[in-house]
């Protein structure tokens, strides 16, 4: 049986609709104002920092790929290399501090960020050659310092091992080198199951869920998930949702076995000798990270960032940048 509504309820009272719509508009404006105030007050809503206007962007052709690179400044050259879960964008705050008295070069690794997505070349030896090719194209042929994180460490080691006379110093952050030291213990750790998570079925599982997948890394590998703000998560989720992006990120992991073979060959040629600052997050590798890098290099200093996990530049940017800049300012021994 259908209920019949009284006519007085069905028929609108004159002016009621206008008053109702006015009240809705007022409520909406009030809610927007409150939301804006909360966003302004909350560090979790801070936008990803852009690079300073002094930087210009280029897409540099290298053998088999095109590398998206940001370049700015004048003076001694510093190359900044990112890892998985980030792109070169992670380095914008540091680049802003370096650009006053350095030439700063910030590429996206092949297959990541806004670089091209070739089917091959994800072994770190090849990616180290990408870095060398970018520098040649930019007409930078002198000494460089390296600052690297995560997979960027692996590319940085490959570049340094193939260009030993060029790298003046290296800041290496919170990820070990395939095939060296206690690498087998690292890959046996349940927290690094993602090293062997790749393939077509795995890609289908993640497709459309890139944000969920990345959140796992930000949440589990940080000292406090709140250290990785919403704007940062959304920014990188959008980049890793681009066509082929996650496939190529997985390819970085799939190359680890070959990287281990190549790294042992590099090590057979001798340990690196330049000064190295090995930075670990207190809640991640900590000061013990330096012991891993000492398997590949002689002159290694340990440093730990308090109240940080793996994501040093996102979790504790000020402390991390102070450590990096202090090390880069030290005079180079003759």
mmCIF file of C-alpha atoms in Angstrom:
data_model
loop_
_atom_site.group_PDB
_atom_site.id
_atom_site.type_symbol
_atom_site.label_atom_id
_atom_site.label_comp_id
_atom_site.label_asym_id
_atom_site.label_seq_id
_atom_site.Cartn_x
_atom_site.Cartn_y
_atom_site.Cartn_z
ATOM 1 C CA UNK A 1 0.000 0.000 0.000
ATOM 2 C CA UNK A 2 1.386 3.406 -0.978
ATOM 3 C CA UNK A 3 1.288 6.111 1.638
ATOM 4 C CA UNK A 4 -0.237 9.406 0.546
ATOM 5 C CA UNK A 5 1.566 12.479 1.867
ATOM 6 C CA UNK A 6 -0.623 15.345 3.038
ATOM 7 C CA UNK A 7 -0.937 18.130 0.509
ATOM 8 C CA UNK A 8 0.444 20.693 2.958
ATOM 9 C CA UNK A 9 3.703 18.808 3.123
ATOM 10 C CA UNK A 10 3.986 18.239 -0.628
ATOM 11 C CA UNK A 11 3.356 21.901 -1.500
ATOM 12 C CA UNK A 12 6.339 24.185 -0.720
ATOM 13 C CA UNK A 13 5.854 27.190 1.458
ATOM 14 C CA UNK A 14 6.459 30.412 -0.548
ATOM 15 C CA UNK A 15 10.101 31.517 -0.214
ATOM 16 C CA UNK A 16 11.136 28.314 1.575
ATOM 17 C CA UNK A 17 13.314 27.040 -1.304
ATOM 18 C CA UNK A 18 15.200 30.327 -1.585
ATOM 19 C CA UNK A 19 15.815 30.465 2.152
ATOM 20 C CA UNK A 20 16.922 26.813 2.158
ATOM 21 C CA UNK A 21 19.364 27.318 -0.713
ATOM 22 C CA UNK A 22 20.757 30.423 0.976
ATOM 23 C CA UNK A 23 21.337 28.452 4.176
ATOM 24 C CA UNK A 24 23.070 25.671 2.215
ATOM 25 C CA UNK A 25 25.390 28.178 0.550
ATOM 26 C CA UNK A 26 26.248 29.713 3.914
ATOM 27 C CA UNK A 27 26.940 26.286 5.409
ATOM 28 C CA UNK A 28 29.137 25.327 2.459
ATOM 29 C CA UNK A 29 31.190 28.523 2.750
ATOM 30 C CA UNK A 30 31.585 27.993 6.478
ATOM 31 C CA UNK A 31 32.800 24.401 5.968
ATOM 32 C CA UNK A 32 35.232 25.500 3.256
ATOM 33 C CA UNK A 33 36.645 28.166 5.566
ATOM 34 C CA UNK A 34 37.104 25.666 8.373
ATOM 35 C CA UNK A 35 38.762 23.177 6.001
ATOM 36 C CA UNK A 36 41.110 25.841 4.662
ATOM 37 C CA UNK A 37 42.108 26.815 8.195
ATOM 38 C CA UNK A 38 42.790 23.185 9.104
ATOM 39 C CA UNK A 39 44.862 22.663 5.959
ATOM 40 C CA UNK A 40 46.906 25.778 6.634
ATOM 41 C CA UNK A 41 47.582 24.686 10.202
ATOM 42 C CA UNK A 42 48.382 21.042 9.458
ATOM 43 C CA UNK A 43 51.874 19.952 8.338
ATOM 44 C CA UNK A 44 50.248 16.841 6.863
ATOM 45 C CA UNK A 45 48.691 19.018 4.170
ATOM 46 C CA UNK A 46 51.862 20.744 3.020
ATOM 47 C CA UNK A 47 52.378 20.639 -0.724
ATOM 48 C CA UNK A 48 55.404 18.989 -2.323
ATOM 49 C CA UNK A 49 57.984 21.756 -2.606
ATOM 50 C CA UNK A 50 58.764 22.840 -6.183
ATOM 51 C CA UNK A 51 62.300 23.422 -7.403
ATOM 52 C CA UNK A 52 63.476 27.043 -7.305
ATOM 53 C CA UNK A 53 63.014 29.184 -10.394
ATOM 54 C CA UNK A 54 66.786 29.060 -10.956
ATOM 55 C CA UNK A 55 66.419 25.453 -12.127
ATOM 56 C CA UNK A 56 65.630 24.513 -15.695
ATOM 57 C CA UNK A 57 64.238 21.183 -16.832
ATOM 58 C CA UNK A 58 65.562 19.089 -19.709
ATOM 59 C CA UNK A 59 64.769 15.716 -21.232
ATOM 60 C CA UNK A 60 68.191 14.337 -22.054
ATOM 61 C CA UNK A 61 68.620 11.515 -24.567
ATOM 62 C CA UNK A 62 70.936 8.743 -23.371
ATOM 63 C CA UNK A 63 71.489 5.308 -24.955
ATOM 64 C CA UNK A 64 68.136 3.532 -24.789
ATOM 65 C CA UNK A 65 66.260 6.131 -22.733
ATOM 66 C CA UNK A 66 65.379 9.764 -22.163
ATOM 67 C CA UNK A 67 66.204 11.110 -18.717
ATOM 68 C CA UNK A 68 64.176 13.912 -17.149
ATOM 69 C CA UNK A 69 66.632 16.157 -15.315
ATOM 70 C CA UNK A 70 66.547 19.412 -13.364
ATOM 71 C CA UNK A 71 69.689 21.577 -13.401
ATOM 72 C CA UNK A 72 70.481 24.793 -11.580
ATOM 73 C CA UNK A 73 73.200 26.887 -9.998
ATOM 74 C CA UNK A 74 76.928 27.400 -10.445
ATOM 75 C CA UNK A 75 79.963 25.970 -8.721
ATOM 76 C CA UNK A 76 81.012 22.476 -7.657
ATOM 77 C CA UNK A 77 78.711 19.832 -9.081
ATOM 78 C CA UNK A 78 76.381 17.758 -6.892
ATOM 79 C CA UNK A 79 74.290 14.943 -8.377
ATOM 80 C CA UNK A 80 71.202 13.893 -6.400
ATOM 81 C CA UNK A 81 69.763 10.409 -7.035
ATOM 82 C CA UNK A 82 66.388 9.245 -5.698
ATOM 83 C CA UNK A 83 65.021 5.791 -4.955
ATOM 84 C CA UNK A 84 61.773 3.813 -5.088
ATOM 85 C CA UNK A 85 58.660 5.541 -3.767
ATOM 86 C CA UNK A 86 60.129 8.919 -4.709
ATOM 87 C CA UNK A 87 61.365 10.714 -7.810
ATOM 88 C CA UNK A 88 63.889 13.504 -8.194
ATOM 89 C CA UNK A 89 61.196 15.737 -6.680
ATOM 90 C CA UNK A 90 62.248 14.491 -3.232
ATOM 91 C CA UNK A 91 65.403 16.605 -3.464
ATOM 92 C CA UNK A 92 63.764 20.013 -4.056
ATOM 93 C CA UNK A 93 64.340 21.306 -0.476
ATOM 94 C CA UNK A 94 68.000 20.278 -0.564
ATOM 95 C CA UNK A 95 68.444 21.655 -4.093
ATOM 96 C CA UNK A 96 67.105 25.007 -2.888
ATOM 97 C CA UNK A 97 69.866 25.159 -0.278
ATOM 98 C CA UNK A 98 72.627 23.904 -2.569
ATOM 99 C CA UNK A 99 71.908 26.076 -5.603
ATOM 100 C CA UNK A 100 73.473 29.231 -4.163
ATOM 101 C CA UNK A 101 76.993 27.826 -4.498
ATOM 102 C CA UNK A 102 76.738 24.535 -6.388
ATOM 103 C CA UNK A 103 75.699 23.242 -9.764
ATOM 104 C CA UNK A 104 72.915 20.817 -8.874
ATOM 105 C CA UNK A 105 71.855 17.977 -11.194
ATOM 106 C CA UNK A 106 68.706 16.023 -10.292
ATOM 107 C CA UNK A 107 67.619 13.260 -12.695
ATOM 108 C CA UNK A 108 64.673 10.912 -12.519
ATOM 109 C CA UNK A 109 66.056 7.390 -12.920
ATOM 110 C CA UNK A 110 65.110 5.608 -16.122
ATOM 111 C CA UNK A 111 61.552 4.298 -16.004
ATOM 112 C CA UNK A 112 60.694 6.456 -12.998
ATOM 113 C CA UNK A 113 59.172 9.896 -12.552
ATOM 114 C CA UNK A 114 59.057 11.751 -15.876
ATOM 115 C CA UNK A 115 61.899 9.833 -17.528
ATOM 116 C CA UNK A 116 61.094 7.464 -20.386
ATOM 117 C CA UNK A 117 60.012 3.847 -19.928
ATOM 118 C CA UNK A 118 62.286 1.543 -21.935
ATOM 119 C CA UNK A 119 61.904 -2.212 -21.655
ATOM 120 C CA UNK A 120 65.459 -2.797 -20.475
ATOM 121 C CA UNK A 121 68.469 -1.171 -18.851
ATOM 122 C CA UNK A 122 67.375 -1.410 -15.196
ATOM 123 C CA UNK A 123 70.588 -3.004 -13.984
ATOM 124 C CA UNK A 124 72.366 -0.351 -11.963
ATOM 125 C CA UNK A 125 75.532 -0.566 -14.033
ATOM 126 C CA UNK A 126 73.507 0.687 -17.015
ATOM 127 C CA UNK A 127 71.786 3.316 -14.904
ATOM 128 C CA UNK A 128 75.144 4.535 -13.654
ATOM 129 C CA UNK A 129 76.052 4.952 -17.316
ATOM 130 C CA UNK A 130 72.826 6.949 -17.749
ATOM 131 C CA UNK A 131 74.124 9.402 -15.138
ATOM 132 C CA UNK A 132 77.468 9.688 -16.927
ATOM 133 C CA UNK A 133 75.697 10.269 -20.260
ATOM 134 C CA UNK A 134 73.489 12.988 -18.764
ATOM 135 C CA UNK A 135 76.561 14.778 -17.417
ATOM 136 C CA UNK A 136 78.249 14.563 -20.832
ATOM 137 C CA UNK A 137 75.190 16.032 -22.535
ATOM 138 C CA UNK A 138 75.157 18.838 -19.985
ATOM 139 C CA UNK A 139 78.871 19.423 -20.724
ATOM 140 C CA UNK A 140 79.819 18.611 -17.137
ATOM 141 C CA UNK A 141 83.069 16.690 -17.388
ATOM 142 C CA UNK A 142 84.804 17.482 -14.101
ATOM 143 C CA UNK A 143 84.524 16.173 -10.552
ATOM 144 C CA UNK A 144 81.146 15.612 -8.911
ATOM 145 C CA UNK A 145 79.791 14.843 -5.470
ATOM 146 C CA UNK A 146 76.964 12.336 -5.062
ATOM 147 C CA UNK A 147 73.978 12.402 -2.709
ATOM 148 C CA UNK A 148 71.834 9.283 -3.006
ATOM 149 C CA UNK A 149 68.989 7.418 -1.312
ATOM 150 C CA UNK A 150 67.576 3.887 -1.610
ATOM 151 C CA UNK A 151 67.901 2.575 -5.197
ATOM 152 C CA UNK A 152 69.802 5.785 -5.914
ATOM 153 C CA UNK A 153 72.556 4.330 -3.679
ATOM 154 C CA UNK A 154 72.881 1.373 -6.022
ATOM 155 C CA UNK A 155 73.035 3.602 -9.087
ATOM 156 C CA UNK A 156 75.448 5.900 -7.264
ATOM 157 C CA UNK A 157 77.789 3.020 -6.446
ATOM 158 C CA UNK A 158 77.742 1.829 -10.043
ATOM 159 C CA UNK A 159 78.497 5.353 -11.265
ATOM 160 C CA UNK A 160 81.288 5.849 -8.716
ATOM 161 C CA UNK A 161 82.841 2.447 -9.432
ATOM 162 C CA UNK A 162 82.911 3.231 -13.148
ATOM 163 C CA UNK A 163 84.131 6.834 -12.628
ATOM 164 C CA UNK A 164 86.479 6.559 -9.665
ATOM 165 C CA UNK A 165 88.529 9.598 -10.624
ATOM 166 C CA UNK A 166 85.458 11.866 -10.814
ATOM 167 C CA UNK A 167 83.579 11.361 -7.550
ATOM 168 C CA UNK A 168 84.986 13.623 -4.832
ATOM 169 C CA UNK A 169 82.638 12.531 -2.029
ATOM 170 C CA UNK A 170 79.430 10.599 -1.543
ATOM 171 C CA UNK A 171 76.484 10.893 0.833
ATOM 172 C CA UNK A 172 74.720 7.509 0.799
ATOM 173 C CA UNK A 173 71.414 7.051 2.612
ATOM 174 C CA UNK A 174 69.674 4.032 4.140
ATOM 175 C CA UNK A 175 69.770 1.167 1.631
ATOM 176 C CA UNK A 176 72.472 -1.495 1.146
ATOM 177 C CA UNK A 177 74.214 -2.539 -2.056
ATOM 178 C CA UNK A 178 73.142 -5.731 -3.869
ATOM 179 C CA UNK A 179 75.526 -8.643 -3.528
ATOM 180 C CA UNK A 180 77.818 -6.992 -0.969
ATOM 181 C CA UNK A 181 78.111 -7.293 2.792
ATOM 182 C CA UNK A 182 75.034 -8.722 4.493
ATOM 183 C CA UNK A 183 72.848 -8.422 1.404
ATOM 184 C CA UNK A 184 71.578 -11.990 1.736
ATOM 185 C CA UNK A 185 70.384 -11.261 5.274
ATOM 186 C CA UNK A 186 68.580 -8.185 4.002
ATOM 187 C CA UNK A 187 66.688 -10.016 1.278
ATOM 188 C CA UNK A 188 65.802 -12.821 3.720
ATOM 189 C CA UNK A 189 64.128 -10.277 6.023
ATOM 190 C CA UNK A 190 60.324 -10.430 5.746
ATOM 191 C CA UNK A 191 60.196 -6.619 5.534
ATOM 192 C CA UNK A 192 61.883 -6.746 2.118
ATOM 193 C CA UNK A 193 59.427 -9.168 0.478
ATOM 194 C CA UNK A 194 58.890 -6.499 -2.179
ATOM 195 C CA UNK A 195 62.360 -7.194 -3.619
ATOM 196 C CA UNK A 196 60.935 -10.340 -5.261
ATOM 197 C CA UNK A 197 57.451 -8.942 -5.924
ATOM 198 C CA UNK A 198 57.319 -8.382 -9.664
ATOM 199 C CA UNK A 199 55.821 -9.942 -12.773
ATOM 200 C CA UNK A 200 52.606 -9.648 -14.811
ATOM 201 C CA UNK A 201 50.334 -11.083 -12.123
ATOM 202 C CA UNK A 202 51.805 -8.801 -9.483
ATOM 203 C CA UNK A 203 51.313 -5.824 -11.794
ATOM 204 C CA UNK A 204 47.648 -6.716 -12.305
ATOM 205 C CA UNK A 205 47.181 -6.933 -8.542
ATOM 206 C CA UNK A 206 48.577 -3.440 -8.050
ATOM 207 C CA UNK A 207 47.015 -1.764 -11.118
ATOM 208 C CA UNK A 208 44.623 0.900 -9.883
ATOM 209 C CA UNK A 209 45.898 0.399 -6.315
ATOM 210 C CA UNK A 210 49.233 2.171 -6.620
ATOM 211 C CA UNK A 211 48.460 4.461 -3.703
ATOM 212 C CA UNK A 212 47.651 1.475 -1.483
ATOM 213 C CA UNK A 213 50.925 -0.188 -2.456
ATOM 214 C CA UNK A 214 53.019 2.928 -1.836
ATOM 215 C CA UNK A 215 51.302 3.579 1.488
ATOM 216 C CA UNK A 216 52.639 0.244 2.699
ATOM 217 C CA UNK A 217 56.201 1.529 2.241
ATOM 218 C CA UNK A 218 55.534 4.936 3.752
ATOM 219 C CA UNK A 219 53.720 3.434 6.750
ATOM 220 C CA UNK A 220 55.888 0.428 7.561
ATOM 221 C CA UNK A 221 59.313 1.866 6.782
ATOM 222 C CA UNK A 222 58.884 5.206 8.569
ATOM 223 C CA UNK A 223 59.378 5.970 12.249
ATOM 224 C CA UNK A 224 55.846 7.410 12.261
ATOM 225 C CA UNK A 225 53.470 7.244 9.270
ATOM 226 C CA UNK A 226 52.375 10.817 10.013
ATOM 227 C CA UNK A 227 55.851 11.928 8.938
ATOM 228 C CA UNK A 228 54.805 11.260 5.310
ATOM 229 C CA UNK A 229 52.148 13.874 4.621
ATOM 230 C CA UNK A 230 49.067 13.434 2.461
ATOM 231 C CA UNK A 231 50.286 15.780 -0.274
ATOM 232 C CA UNK A 232 53.518 13.779 -0.640
ATOM 233 C CA UNK A 233 51.649 10.481 -0.819
ATOM 234 C CA UNK A 234 49.229 11.797 -3.426
ATOM 235 C CA UNK A 235 52.025 13.352 -5.480
ATOM 236 C CA UNK A 236 54.016 10.139 -5.816
ATOM 237 C CA UNK A 237 50.931 7.942 -6.208
ATOM 238 C CA UNK A 238 50.018 10.006 -9.284
ATOM 239 C CA UNK A 239 53.508 9.587 -10.757
ATOM 240 C CA UNK A 240 53.641 5.846 -10.056
ATOM 241 C CA UNK A 241 50.175 5.445 -11.591
ATOM 242 C CA UNK A 242 51.401 6.651 -14.996
ATOM 243 C CA UNK A 243 51.547 4.030 -17.778
ATOM 244 C CA UNK A 244 54.424 1.547 -17.308
ATOM 245 C CA UNK A 245 55.636 3.336 -14.170
ATOM 246 C CA UNK A 246 55.079 0.507 -11.721
ATOM 247 C CA UNK A 247 56.292 -2.097 -14.223
ATOM 248 C CA UNK A 248 59.569 -0.212 -14.503
ATOM 249 C CA UNK A 249 59.830 0.285 -10.751
ATOM 250 C CA UNK A 250 59.477 -3.493 -10.384
ATOM 251 C CA UNK A 251 62.197 -3.860 -13.022
ATOM 252 C CA UNK A 252 64.562 -2.028 -10.662
ATOM 253 C CA UNK A 253 64.009 -4.854 -8.141
ATOM 254 C CA UNK A 254 64.153 -7.593 -10.760
ATOM 255 C CA UNK A 255 67.669 -6.448 -11.690
ATOM 256 C CA UNK A 256 69.083 -6.944 -8.185
ATOM 257 C CA UNK A 257 70.609 -10.338 -8.982
ATOM 258 C CA UNK A 258 72.493 -8.901 -11.933
ATOM 259 C CA UNK A 259 73.432 -5.900 -9.803
ATOM 260 C CA UNK A 260 74.965 -8.262 -7.246
ATOM 261 C CA UNK A 261 77.097 -9.880 -9.942
ATOM 262 C CA UNK A 262 78.201 -6.495 -11.263
ATOM 263 C CA UNK A 263 78.940 -5.119 -7.787
ATOM 264 C CA UNK A 264 81.217 -8.015 -6.965
ATOM 265 C CA UNK A 265 83.146 -7.266 -10.160
ATOM 266 C CA UNK A 266 83.379 -3.598 -9.191
ATOM 267 C CA UNK A 267 84.638 -4.572 -5.747
ATOM 268 C CA UNK A 268 87.256 -6.861 -7.300
ATOM 269 C CA UNK A 269 88.733 -3.708 -8.855
ATOM 270 C CA UNK A 270 89.200 -2.252 -5.373
ATOM 271 C CA UNK A 271 87.196 -0.420 -2.750
ATOM 272 C CA UNK A 272 86.121 3.184 -3.275
ATOM 273 C CA UNK A 273 88.468 5.651 -1.598
ATOM 274 C CA UNK A 274 86.602 8.997 -1.575
ATOM 275 C CA UNK A 275 85.134 10.309 1.710
ATOM 276 C CA UNK A 276 81.661 8.856 2.318
ATOM 277 C CA UNK A 277 78.959 9.839 4.802
ATOM 278 C CA UNK A 278 76.613 6.903 5.402
ATOM 279 C CA UNK A 279 73.333 8.184 6.850
ATOM 280 C CA UNK A 280 70.801 5.800 8.360
ATOM 281 C CA UNK A 281 67.450 6.510 9.926
ATOM 282 C CA UNK A 282 67.465 5.796 13.665
ATOM 283 C CA UNK A 283 64.423 3.518 13.247
ATOM 284 C CA UNK A 284 65.845 1.897 10.116
ATOM 285 C CA UNK A 285 69.530 1.034 9.504
ATOM 286 C CA UNK A 286 70.865 3.655 11.928
ATOM 287 C CA UNK A 287 74.612 4.030 12.408
ATOM 288 C CA UNK A 288 75.063 0.380 11.480
ATOM 289 C CA UNK A 289 74.373 1.329 7.872
ATOM 290 C CA UNK A 290 77.975 2.513 7.606
ATOM 291 C CA UNK A 291 79.163 -1.042 8.205
ATOM 292 C CA UNK A 292 77.392 -2.150 5.025
ATOM 293 C CA UNK A 293 78.996 0.581 2.951
ATOM 294 C CA UNK A 294 82.418 -0.284 4.395
ATOM 295 C CA UNK A 295 82.263 -3.530 2.450
ATOM 296 C CA UNK A 296 82.543 -1.355 -0.684
ATOM 297 C CA UNK A 297 84.597 1.620 0.528
ATOM 298 C CA UNK A 298 87.439 2.503 2.875
ATOM 299 C CA UNK A 299 86.715 6.049 4.055
ATOM 300 C CA UNK A 300 83.214 5.822 5.572
ATOM 301 C CA UNK A 301 81.719 7.859 8.405
ATOM 302 C CA UNK A 302 78.490 6.870 10.171
ATOM 303 C CA UNK A 303 75.603 9.193 10.953
ATOM 304 C CA UNK A 304 72.105 8.466 12.278
ATOM 305 C CA UNK A 305 69.055 10.736 11.967
ATOM 306 C CA UNK A 306 67.003 10.773 15.167
ATOM 307 C CA UNK A 307 63.308 9.830 14.982
ATOM 308 C CA UNK A 308 63.456 8.825 11.333
ATOM 309 C CA UNK A 309 62.876 5.636 9.479
ATOM 310 C CA UNK A 310 63.856 5.036 5.878
ATOM 311 C CA UNK A 311 62.302 8.212 4.418
ATOM 312 C CA UNK A 312 64.905 10.655 5.685
ATOM 313 C CA UNK A 313 64.112 13.632 3.463
ATOM 314 C CA UNK A 314 60.399 13.354 4.154
ATOM 315 C CA UNK A 315 60.562 12.469 7.854
ATOM 316 C CA UNK A 316 63.357 14.684 9.136
ATOM 317 C CA UNK A 317 64.329 17.008 6.282
ATOM 318 C CA UNK A 318 66.063 19.700 8.341
ATOM 319 C CA UNK A 319 68.354 17.311 10.240
ATOM 320 C CA UNK A 320 69.073 15.319 7.089
ATOM 321 C CA UNK A 321 69.934 18.389 5.029
ATOM 322 C CA UNK A 322 72.135 19.825 7.777
ATOM 323 C CA UNK A 323 74.136 16.586 7.855
ATOM 324 C CA UNK A 324 74.494 16.521 4.062
ATOM 325 C CA UNK A 325 75.475 20.170 3.745
ATOM 326 C CA UNK A 326 77.942 19.961 6.616
ATOM 327 C CA UNK A 327 79.685 17.036 4.943
ATOM 328 C CA UNK A 328 79.758 18.701 1.519
ATOM 329 C CA UNK A 329 81.282 21.851 3.024
ATOM 330 C CA UNK A 330 84.254 19.961 4.465
ATOM 331 C CA UNK A 331 87.498 20.545 2.571
ATOM 332 C CA UNK A 332 88.594 17.761 0.280
ATOM 333 C CA UNK A 333 91.972 16.328 1.250
ATOM 334 C CA UNK A 334 94.610 16.722 -1.495
#
